[in-house]
Coordinates of C-alpha atoms and ligand atoms in Angstrom, one line a residue:
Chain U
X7 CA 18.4 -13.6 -10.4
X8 CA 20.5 -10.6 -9.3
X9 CA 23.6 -11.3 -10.6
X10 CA 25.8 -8.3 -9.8
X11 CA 25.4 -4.2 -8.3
X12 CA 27.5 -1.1 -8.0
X13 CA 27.4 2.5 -7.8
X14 CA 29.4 5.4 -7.4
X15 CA 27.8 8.2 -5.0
X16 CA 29.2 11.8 -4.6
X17 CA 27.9 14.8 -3.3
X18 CA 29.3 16.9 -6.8
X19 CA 30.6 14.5 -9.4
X20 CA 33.1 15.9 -11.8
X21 CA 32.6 14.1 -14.9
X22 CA 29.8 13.9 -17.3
X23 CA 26.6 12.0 -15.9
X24 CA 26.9 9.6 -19.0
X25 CA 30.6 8.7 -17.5
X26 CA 29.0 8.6 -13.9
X27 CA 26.4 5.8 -15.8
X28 CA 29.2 4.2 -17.1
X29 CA 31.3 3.3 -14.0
X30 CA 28.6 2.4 -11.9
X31 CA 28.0 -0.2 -15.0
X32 CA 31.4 -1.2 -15.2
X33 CA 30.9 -2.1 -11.4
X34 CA 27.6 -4.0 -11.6
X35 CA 29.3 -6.2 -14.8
X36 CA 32.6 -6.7 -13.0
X37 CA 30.7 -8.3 -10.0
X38 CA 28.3 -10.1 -12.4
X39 CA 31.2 -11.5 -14.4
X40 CA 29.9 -10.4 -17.6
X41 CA 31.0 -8.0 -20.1
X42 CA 28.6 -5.2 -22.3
X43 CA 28.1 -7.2 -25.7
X44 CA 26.2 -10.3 -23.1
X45 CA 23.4 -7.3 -22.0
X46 CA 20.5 -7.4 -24.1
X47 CA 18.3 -5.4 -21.9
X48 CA 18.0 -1.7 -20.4
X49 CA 15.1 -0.4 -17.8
X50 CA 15.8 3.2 -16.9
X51 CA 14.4 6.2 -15.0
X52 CA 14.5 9.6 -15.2
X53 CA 13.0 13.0 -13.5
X54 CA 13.4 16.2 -15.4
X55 CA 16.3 17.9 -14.5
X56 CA 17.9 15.7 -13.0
X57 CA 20.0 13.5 -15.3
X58 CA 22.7 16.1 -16.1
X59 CA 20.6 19.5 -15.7
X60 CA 18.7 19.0 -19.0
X61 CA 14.6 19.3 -18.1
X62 CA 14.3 16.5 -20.8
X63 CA 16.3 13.7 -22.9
X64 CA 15.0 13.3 -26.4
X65 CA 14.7 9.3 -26.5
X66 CA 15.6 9.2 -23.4
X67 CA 16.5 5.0 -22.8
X68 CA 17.9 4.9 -26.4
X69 CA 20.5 7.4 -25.6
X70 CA 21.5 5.5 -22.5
X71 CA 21.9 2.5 -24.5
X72 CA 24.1 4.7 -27.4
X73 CA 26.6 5.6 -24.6
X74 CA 27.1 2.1 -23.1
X75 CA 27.3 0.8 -26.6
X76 CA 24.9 -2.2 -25.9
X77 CA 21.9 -3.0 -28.5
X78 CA 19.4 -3.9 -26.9
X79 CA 16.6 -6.2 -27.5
X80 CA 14.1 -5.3 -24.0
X81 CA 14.2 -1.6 -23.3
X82 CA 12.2 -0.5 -20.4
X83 CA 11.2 2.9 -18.8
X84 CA 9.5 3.6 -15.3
X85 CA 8.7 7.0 -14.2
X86 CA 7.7 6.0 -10.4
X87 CA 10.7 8.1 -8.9
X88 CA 11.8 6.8 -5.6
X89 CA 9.6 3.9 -6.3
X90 CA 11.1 3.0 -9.5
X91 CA 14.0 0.6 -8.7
X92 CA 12.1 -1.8 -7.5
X93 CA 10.0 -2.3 -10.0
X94 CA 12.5 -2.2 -12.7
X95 CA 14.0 -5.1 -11.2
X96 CA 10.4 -7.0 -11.0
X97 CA 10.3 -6.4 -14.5
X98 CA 13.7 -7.2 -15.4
X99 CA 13.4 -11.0 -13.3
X100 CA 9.4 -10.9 -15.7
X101 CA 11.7 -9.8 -18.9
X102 CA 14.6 -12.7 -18.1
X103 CA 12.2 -15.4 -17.5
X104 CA 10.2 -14.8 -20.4
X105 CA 12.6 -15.3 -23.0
X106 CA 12.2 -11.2 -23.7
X107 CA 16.3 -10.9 -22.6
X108 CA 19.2 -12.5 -21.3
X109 CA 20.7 -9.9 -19.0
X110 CA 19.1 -6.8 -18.1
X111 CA 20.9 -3.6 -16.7
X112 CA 18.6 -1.2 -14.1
X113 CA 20.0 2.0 -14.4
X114 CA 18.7 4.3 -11.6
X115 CA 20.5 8.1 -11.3
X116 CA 21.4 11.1 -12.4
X117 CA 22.9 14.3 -10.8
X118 CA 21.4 16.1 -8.3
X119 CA 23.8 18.8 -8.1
X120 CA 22.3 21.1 -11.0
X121 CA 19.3 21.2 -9.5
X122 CA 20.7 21.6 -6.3
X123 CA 22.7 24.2 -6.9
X124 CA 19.2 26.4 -8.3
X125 CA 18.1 25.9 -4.8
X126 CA 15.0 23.8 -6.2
X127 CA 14.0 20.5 -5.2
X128 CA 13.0 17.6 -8.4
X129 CA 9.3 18.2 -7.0
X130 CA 9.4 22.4 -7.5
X131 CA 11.5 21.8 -10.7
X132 CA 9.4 23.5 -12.3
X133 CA 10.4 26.8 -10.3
X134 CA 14.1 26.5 -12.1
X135 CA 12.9 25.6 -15.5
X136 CA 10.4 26.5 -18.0
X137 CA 8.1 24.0 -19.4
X138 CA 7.5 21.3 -17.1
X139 CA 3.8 20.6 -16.2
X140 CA 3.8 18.6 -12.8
X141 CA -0.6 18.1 -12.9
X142 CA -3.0 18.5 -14.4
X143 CA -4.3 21.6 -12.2
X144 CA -1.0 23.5 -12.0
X145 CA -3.5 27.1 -12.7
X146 CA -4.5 26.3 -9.3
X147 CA -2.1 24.4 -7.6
X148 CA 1.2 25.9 -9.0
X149 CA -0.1 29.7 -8.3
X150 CA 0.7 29.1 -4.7
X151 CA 4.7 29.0 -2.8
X152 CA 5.5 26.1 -1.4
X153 CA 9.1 23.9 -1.3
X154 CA 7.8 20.7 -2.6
X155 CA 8.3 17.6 -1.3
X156 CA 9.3 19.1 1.5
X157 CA 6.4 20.8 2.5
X158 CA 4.2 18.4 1.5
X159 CA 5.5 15.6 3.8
X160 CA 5.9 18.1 6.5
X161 CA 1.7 18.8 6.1
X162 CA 1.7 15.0 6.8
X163 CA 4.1 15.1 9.6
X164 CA 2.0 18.1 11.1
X165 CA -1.1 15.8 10.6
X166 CA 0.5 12.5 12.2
X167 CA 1.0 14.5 14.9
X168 CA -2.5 16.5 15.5
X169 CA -3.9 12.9 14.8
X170 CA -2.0 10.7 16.6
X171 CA 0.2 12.8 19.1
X172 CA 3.5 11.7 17.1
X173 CA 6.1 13.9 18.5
X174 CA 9.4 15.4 17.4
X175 CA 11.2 13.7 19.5
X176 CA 9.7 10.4 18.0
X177 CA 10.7 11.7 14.3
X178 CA 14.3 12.1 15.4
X179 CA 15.0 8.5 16.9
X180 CA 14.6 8.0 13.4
X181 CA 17.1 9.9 12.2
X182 CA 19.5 9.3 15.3
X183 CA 19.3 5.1 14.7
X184 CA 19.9 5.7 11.3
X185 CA 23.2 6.9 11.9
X186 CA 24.1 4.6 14.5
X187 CA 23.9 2.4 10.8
X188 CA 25.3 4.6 8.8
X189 CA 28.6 4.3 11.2
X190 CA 29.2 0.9 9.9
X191 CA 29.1 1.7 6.1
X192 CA 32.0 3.1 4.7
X193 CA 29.7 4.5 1.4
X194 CA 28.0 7.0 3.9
X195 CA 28.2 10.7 3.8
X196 CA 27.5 11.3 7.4
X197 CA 28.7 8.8 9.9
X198 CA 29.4 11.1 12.9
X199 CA 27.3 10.0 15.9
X200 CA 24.1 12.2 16.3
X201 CA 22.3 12.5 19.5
X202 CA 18.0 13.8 19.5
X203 CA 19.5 16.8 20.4
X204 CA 21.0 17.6 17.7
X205 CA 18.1 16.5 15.3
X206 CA 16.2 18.8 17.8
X207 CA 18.7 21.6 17.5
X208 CA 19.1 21.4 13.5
X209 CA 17.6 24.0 11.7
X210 CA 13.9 24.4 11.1
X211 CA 13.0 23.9 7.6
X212 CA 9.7 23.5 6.8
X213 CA 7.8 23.1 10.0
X214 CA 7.7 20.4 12.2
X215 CA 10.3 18.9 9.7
X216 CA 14.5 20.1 10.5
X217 CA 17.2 19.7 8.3
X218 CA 18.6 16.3 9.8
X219 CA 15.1 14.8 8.9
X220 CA 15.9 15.3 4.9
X221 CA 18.0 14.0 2.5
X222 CA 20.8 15.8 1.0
X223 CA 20.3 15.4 -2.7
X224 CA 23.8 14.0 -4.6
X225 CA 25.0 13.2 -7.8
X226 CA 25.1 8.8 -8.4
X227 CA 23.9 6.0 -10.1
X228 CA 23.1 2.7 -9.0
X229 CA 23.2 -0.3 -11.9
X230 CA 21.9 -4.0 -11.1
X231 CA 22.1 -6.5 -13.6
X232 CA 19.6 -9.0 -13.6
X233 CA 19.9 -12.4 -15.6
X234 CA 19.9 -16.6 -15.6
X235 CA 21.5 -18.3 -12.9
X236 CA 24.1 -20.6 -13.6
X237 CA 26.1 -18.0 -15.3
X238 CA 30.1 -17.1 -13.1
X239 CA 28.4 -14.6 -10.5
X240 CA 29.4 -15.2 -6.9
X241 CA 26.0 -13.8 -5.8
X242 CA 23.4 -15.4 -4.1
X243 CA 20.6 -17.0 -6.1
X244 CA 18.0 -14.6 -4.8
X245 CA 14.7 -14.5 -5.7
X246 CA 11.8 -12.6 -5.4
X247 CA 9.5 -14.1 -2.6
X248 CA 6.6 -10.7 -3.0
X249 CA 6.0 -8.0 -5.8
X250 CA 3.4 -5.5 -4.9
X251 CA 2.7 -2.4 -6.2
X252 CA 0.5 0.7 -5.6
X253 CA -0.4 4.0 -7.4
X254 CA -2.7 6.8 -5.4
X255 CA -2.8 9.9 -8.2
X256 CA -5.1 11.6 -6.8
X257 CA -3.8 15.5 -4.8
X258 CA -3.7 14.9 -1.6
X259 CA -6.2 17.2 -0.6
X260 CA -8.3 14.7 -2.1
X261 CA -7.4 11.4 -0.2
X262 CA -9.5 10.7 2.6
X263 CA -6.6 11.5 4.9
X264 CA -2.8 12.4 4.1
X265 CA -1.4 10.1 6.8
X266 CA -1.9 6.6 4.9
X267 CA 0.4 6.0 1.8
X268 CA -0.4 3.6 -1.6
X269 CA 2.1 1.1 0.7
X270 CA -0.7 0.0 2.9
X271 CA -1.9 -1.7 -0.7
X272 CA 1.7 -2.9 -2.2
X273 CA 2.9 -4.2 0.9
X274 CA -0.8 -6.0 2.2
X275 CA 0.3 -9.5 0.4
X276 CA 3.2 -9.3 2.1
X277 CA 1.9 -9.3 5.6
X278 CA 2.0 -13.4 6.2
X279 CA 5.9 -12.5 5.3
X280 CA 6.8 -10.0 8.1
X281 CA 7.6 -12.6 10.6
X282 CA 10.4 -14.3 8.5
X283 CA 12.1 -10.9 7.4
X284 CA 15.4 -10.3 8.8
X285 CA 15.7 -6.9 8.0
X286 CA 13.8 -3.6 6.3
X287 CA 14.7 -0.9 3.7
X288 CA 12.4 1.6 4.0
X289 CA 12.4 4.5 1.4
X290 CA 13.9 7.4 3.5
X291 CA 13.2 10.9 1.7
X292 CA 12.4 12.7 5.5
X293 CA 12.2 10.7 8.8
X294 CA 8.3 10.6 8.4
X295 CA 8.5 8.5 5.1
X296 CA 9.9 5.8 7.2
X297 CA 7.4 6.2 9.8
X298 CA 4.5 6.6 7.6
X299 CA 6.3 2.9 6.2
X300 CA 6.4 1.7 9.3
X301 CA 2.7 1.6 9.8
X302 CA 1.8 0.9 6.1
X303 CA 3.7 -2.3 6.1
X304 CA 2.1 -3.4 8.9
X305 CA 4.9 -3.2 11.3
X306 CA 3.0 -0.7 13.8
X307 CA -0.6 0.7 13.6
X308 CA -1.8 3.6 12.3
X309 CA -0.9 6.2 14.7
X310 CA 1.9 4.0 16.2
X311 CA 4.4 4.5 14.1
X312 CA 5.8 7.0 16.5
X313 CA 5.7 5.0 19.6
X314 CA 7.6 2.0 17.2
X315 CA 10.6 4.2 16.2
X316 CA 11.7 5.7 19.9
X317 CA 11.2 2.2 21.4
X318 CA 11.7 -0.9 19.3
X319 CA 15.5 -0.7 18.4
X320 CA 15.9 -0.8 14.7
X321 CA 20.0 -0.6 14.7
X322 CA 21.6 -3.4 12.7
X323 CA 22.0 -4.7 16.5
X324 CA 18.4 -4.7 17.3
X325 CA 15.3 -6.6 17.1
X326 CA 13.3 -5.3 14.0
X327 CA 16.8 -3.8 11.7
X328 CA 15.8 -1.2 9.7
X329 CA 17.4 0.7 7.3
X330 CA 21.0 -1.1 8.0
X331 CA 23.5 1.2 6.0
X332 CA 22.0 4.2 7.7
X333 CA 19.8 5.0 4.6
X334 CA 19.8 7.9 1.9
X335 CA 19.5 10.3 5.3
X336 CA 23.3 8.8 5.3
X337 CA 24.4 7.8 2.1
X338 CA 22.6 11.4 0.4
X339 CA 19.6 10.9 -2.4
X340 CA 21.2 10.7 -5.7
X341 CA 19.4 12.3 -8.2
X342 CA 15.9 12.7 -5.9
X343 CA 15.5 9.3 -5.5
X344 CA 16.4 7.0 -3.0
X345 CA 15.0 3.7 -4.6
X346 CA 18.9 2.3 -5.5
X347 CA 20.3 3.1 -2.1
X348 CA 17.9 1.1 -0.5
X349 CA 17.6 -1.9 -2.8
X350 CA 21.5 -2.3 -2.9
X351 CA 21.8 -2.1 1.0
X352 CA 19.6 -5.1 0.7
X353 CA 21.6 -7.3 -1.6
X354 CA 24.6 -6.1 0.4
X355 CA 22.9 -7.6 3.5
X356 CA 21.5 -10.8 1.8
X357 CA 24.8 -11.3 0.2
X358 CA 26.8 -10.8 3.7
X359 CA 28.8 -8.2 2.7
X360 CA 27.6 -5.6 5.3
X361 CA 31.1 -5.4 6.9
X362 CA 30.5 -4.2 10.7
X363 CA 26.9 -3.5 9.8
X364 CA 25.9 -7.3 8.5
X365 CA 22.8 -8.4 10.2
X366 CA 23.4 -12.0 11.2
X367 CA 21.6 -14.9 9.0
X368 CA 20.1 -12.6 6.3
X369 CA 18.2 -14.7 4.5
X370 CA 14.4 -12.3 3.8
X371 CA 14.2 -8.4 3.4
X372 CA 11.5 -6.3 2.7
X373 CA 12.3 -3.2 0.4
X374 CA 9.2 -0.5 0.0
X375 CA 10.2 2.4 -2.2
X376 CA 7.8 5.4 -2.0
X377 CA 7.3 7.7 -5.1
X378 CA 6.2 11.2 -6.5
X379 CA 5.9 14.7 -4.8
X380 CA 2.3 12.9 -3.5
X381 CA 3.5 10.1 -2.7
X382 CA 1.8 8.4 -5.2
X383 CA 3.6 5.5 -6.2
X384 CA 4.6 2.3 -3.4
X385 CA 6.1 -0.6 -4.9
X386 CA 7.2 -3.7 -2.1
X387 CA 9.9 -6.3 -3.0
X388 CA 10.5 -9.1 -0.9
X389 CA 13.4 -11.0 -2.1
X390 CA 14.9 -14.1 -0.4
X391 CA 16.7 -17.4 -1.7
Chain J
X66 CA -11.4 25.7 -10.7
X67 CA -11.0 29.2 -11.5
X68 CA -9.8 32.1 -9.4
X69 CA -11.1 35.0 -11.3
X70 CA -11.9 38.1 -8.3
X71 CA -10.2 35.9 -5.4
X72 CA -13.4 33.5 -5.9
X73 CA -13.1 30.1 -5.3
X74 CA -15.0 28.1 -7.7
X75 CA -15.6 24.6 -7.4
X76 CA -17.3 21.6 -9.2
X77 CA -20.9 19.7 -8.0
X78 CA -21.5 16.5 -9.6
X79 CA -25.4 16.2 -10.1
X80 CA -25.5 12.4 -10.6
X81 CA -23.7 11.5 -7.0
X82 CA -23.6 15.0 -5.0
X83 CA -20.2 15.0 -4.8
X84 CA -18.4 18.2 -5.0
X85 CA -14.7 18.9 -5.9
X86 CA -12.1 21.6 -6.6
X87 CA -9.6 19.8 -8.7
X88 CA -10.6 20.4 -12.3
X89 CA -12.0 17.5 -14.4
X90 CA -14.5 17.0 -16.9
X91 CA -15.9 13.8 -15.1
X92 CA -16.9 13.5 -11.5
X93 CA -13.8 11.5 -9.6
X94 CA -16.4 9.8 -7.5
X95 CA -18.7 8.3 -9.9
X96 CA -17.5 9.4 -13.4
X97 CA -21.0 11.2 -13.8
X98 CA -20.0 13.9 -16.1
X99 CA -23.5 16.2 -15.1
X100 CA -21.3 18.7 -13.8
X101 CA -22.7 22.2 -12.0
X102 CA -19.6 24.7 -11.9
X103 CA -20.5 26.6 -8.2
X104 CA -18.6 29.3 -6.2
X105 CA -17.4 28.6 -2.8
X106 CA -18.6 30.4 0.5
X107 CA -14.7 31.5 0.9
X108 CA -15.4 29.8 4.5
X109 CA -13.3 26.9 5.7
X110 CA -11.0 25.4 8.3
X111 CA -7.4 24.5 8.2
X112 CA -6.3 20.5 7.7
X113 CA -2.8 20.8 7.7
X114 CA -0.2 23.2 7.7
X115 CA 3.2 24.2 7.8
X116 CA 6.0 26.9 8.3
X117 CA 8.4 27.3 6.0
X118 CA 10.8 30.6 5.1
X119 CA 8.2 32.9 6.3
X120 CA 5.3 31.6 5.1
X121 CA 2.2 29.1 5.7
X122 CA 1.3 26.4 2.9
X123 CA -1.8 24.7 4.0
X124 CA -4.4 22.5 2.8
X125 CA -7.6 24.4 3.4
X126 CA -11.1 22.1 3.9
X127 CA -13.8 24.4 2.4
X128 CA -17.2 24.2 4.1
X129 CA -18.6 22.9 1.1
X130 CA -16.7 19.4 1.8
X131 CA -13.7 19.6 -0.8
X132 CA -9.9 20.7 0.2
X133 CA -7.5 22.5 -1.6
X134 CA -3.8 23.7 -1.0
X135 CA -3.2 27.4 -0.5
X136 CA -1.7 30.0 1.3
X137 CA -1.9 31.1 4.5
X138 CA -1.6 34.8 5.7
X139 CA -1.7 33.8 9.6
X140 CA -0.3 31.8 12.4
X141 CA -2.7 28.7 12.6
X142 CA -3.3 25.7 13.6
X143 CA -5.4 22.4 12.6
X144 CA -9.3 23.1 12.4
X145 CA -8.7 27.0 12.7
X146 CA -11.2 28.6 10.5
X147 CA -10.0 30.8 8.0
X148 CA -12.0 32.9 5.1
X149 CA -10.7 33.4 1.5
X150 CA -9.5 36.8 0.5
X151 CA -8.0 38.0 -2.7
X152 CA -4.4 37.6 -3.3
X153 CA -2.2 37.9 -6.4
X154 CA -3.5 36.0 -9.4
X155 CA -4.8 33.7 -6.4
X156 CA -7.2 33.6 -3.2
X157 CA -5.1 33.2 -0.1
X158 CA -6.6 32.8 3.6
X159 CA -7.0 34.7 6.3
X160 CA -7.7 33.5 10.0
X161 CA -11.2 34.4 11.4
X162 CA -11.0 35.9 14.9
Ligands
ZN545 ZN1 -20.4 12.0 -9.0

């Protein structure tokens, strides 16, 4: 089970990334009730550049480990980006039951703001830094400009809407119910009210996509210990009720269409669970991640995705709540990925602790993390008690 | 697979028919590795596009049935033709009248 969770999120943080690591840890244990010697198990994640700036970290999860002074006995590494966390804590509940460890840490973070600040995204790292291959056919894929994953997702939003007549305005309800969340969680980084207007009004980035559709890449880590129950942890006994995951590699040119993500596959043995799910995180790199979500879970049809997100009300007040704390639109993407924001707004839901934002009787939520520039990785997590 | 001259040169698999852009040593449909290397008409129609700091980044569907990304040189739109010219170190498209 989940035993404990914390982070620490800032837009520029100050210290070291290894003492960034380290507090969110100290967090996770406190609420866990355990101390370091007791974990025996580390799954990480990492994209290049954007631990502490470095394009690479020579043995990478052993250095993590040398930091937090633990030993372990279970080291883990999954390189699915924004889809990672959620499968790090499958295989940490796989790695606990088995006998493989006792307690397992996730560690999921990094700092953003070095890569920030060379005005690259993780996805065009390879415009900032020498010596990073992103596929095998960067002679004739990287030869070309582009602002990746930005303008990749926008070729999909331009797509949705030649296809299906998805409009702006549809996109920005997104963003504009988000924040209605995001007013009740004291962690978020934008909790003034926003209107469509102003989602309308925000400047154009990469067309049809504006800057209030995109997260705002921060510095943060977000640790989850996973272990036995029956240890001192006031958590709920959760458990997890669906694991599915997905892997499309192919370039996108290549797919049949760009509209469809690997989540219509991960999240298909979780359609008989929709009806009992009390809320949804939904990875939320741009607004049309969650719609494209939306549609691959299963909770609108292909095309409808638009029509769902202006009408059904997805507030923490409304029918269908998704996104609860107001998402890493809100809350910022630490380190490029978005995976820990939306799992812990999950446990904070299941476990009540949602403050003014607490969906009543939480007792299933659906997570689906989305990773890679192409979107190739979708991992779904249903957890429940 | 190679953009020697502005040329677009693409891959036809012989055992399923299937022709592709990406490089690879075995056909992605079938894994037939009977592999003709061809060279593209240049002649195509956009897919997707977008706008961003000036410029268009599209994903181009050649005539010949496989897409690619590239840039843009005009104002288009979804299923606009366009035609390959030579850019720097790269073929780039324009849009046909
Ligand atoms: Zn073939």
């Amino acid at each position: 089970m989940i035993l404990g969770f914390g982070s620490v999120v800032q837009k520029t943080y100050p210290g070291t990334t290894f003492q960034l690591m380290s507090s969110a840890v100290d967090q996770a244990l406190e609420m866990a009730q355990l101390t370091r010697d007791k974990i025996d198990g580390i799954i990480a994640t990492f994209l290049p550049g954007t631990f502490d700036g470095n394009v690479a970290l020579h043995f990478y999860t052993s250095q993590l480990a040398q930091y937090l002074g633990i030993r372990p006995r279970f080291l883990d590494y999954v390189d699915f980006g924004g889809a990672s966390a959620l499968a790090m804590l499958y295989r940490a509940e796989k790695a606990v039951a088995s006998g493989d460890a006792d307690n397992v840490i996730l560690l999921v973070g990094g700092k953003a703001s070095p890569v920030r600040e060379k005005r690259v995204t993780a996805d065009s790292v390879d415009r900032a830094f020498s010596g990073i291959r992103l596929t095998p056919f960067d002679e004739v894929f990287r030869v070309y400009d582009d602002m990746n994953p930005v303008t990749d997702y926008a070729l999909v939003a331009t797509r949705h809407s030649h296809l299906f007549g998805t409009t702006d305005e549809q996109r920005a309800s997104i963003a504009v119910k988000q924040r209605f969340n995001a007013q009740g969680n004291p962690r978020a980084m934008y909790r003034d009210p926003l209107k469509v207007e102003d989602v309308l009004s925000s400047r154009m980035i990469s067309t049809p996509l504006r800057l209030l559709e995109i997260v705002y890449p921060v510095d943060g880590f977000h640790v989850f210990v996973v272990g036995k129950s029956g240890g001192k942890s006031n958590m709920r006994p959760l458990s997890i009720k669906y694991f599915g995951e997905a892997h499309w590699p192919e370039m996108p040119p290549e797919l049949p269409d760009i509209v469809s993500t690997p989540a219509v596959e991960s999240a298909r043995g979780a359609r008989s669970l929709l009806e009992k799910v009390d809320c949804f995180q939904l990875y939320d790199s741009f607004t049309i991640t969650v719609l494209l979500q939306i549609e691959d879970i299963g909770l609108a049809e292909k095309g409808k995705g638009g029509k769902f997100a202006q009408e059904v009300d997805f507030t923490y007040k409304g029918e269908i709540p998704i996104n609860t704390g107001g998402g890493s639109l809100n809350v910022g993407q630490p380190a490029y990925m978005s995976g820990g924001v939306i799992l812990e707004e999950g446990l904070i839901q299941l476990n009540g602790m949602g403050g003014p934002r607490q969906v009543k009787g939480v007792d299933t939520v659906l997570l689906n993390g989305i990773g890679g520039w192409n979107r190739a990785h979708s991992t779904t997590l249903v957890l429940g008690e | 697979m190679t953009f020697n001259e502005g040329r677009i040169e693409y891959l036809h698999c012989e055992e399923c028919g299937h022709n592709f852009f990406y490089p690879r040593d075995r056909c992605p449909r079938c894994h037939g590795n009977r592999l003709e290397r061809r060279t593209s008409s240049g002649n195509g129609k956009i897919f997707s596009y977008t706008e961003f700091q000036g410029g268009i980044y599209a994903i181009v569907e050649m005539d010949e049935g496989f897409r690619l990304y590239a840039n843009v040189r005009n104002k288009v739109k979804i299923g606009d033709r366009v035609r390959a010219v030579q850019g720097k170190g790269r073929p780039e498209f324009v849009r046909e009248p």
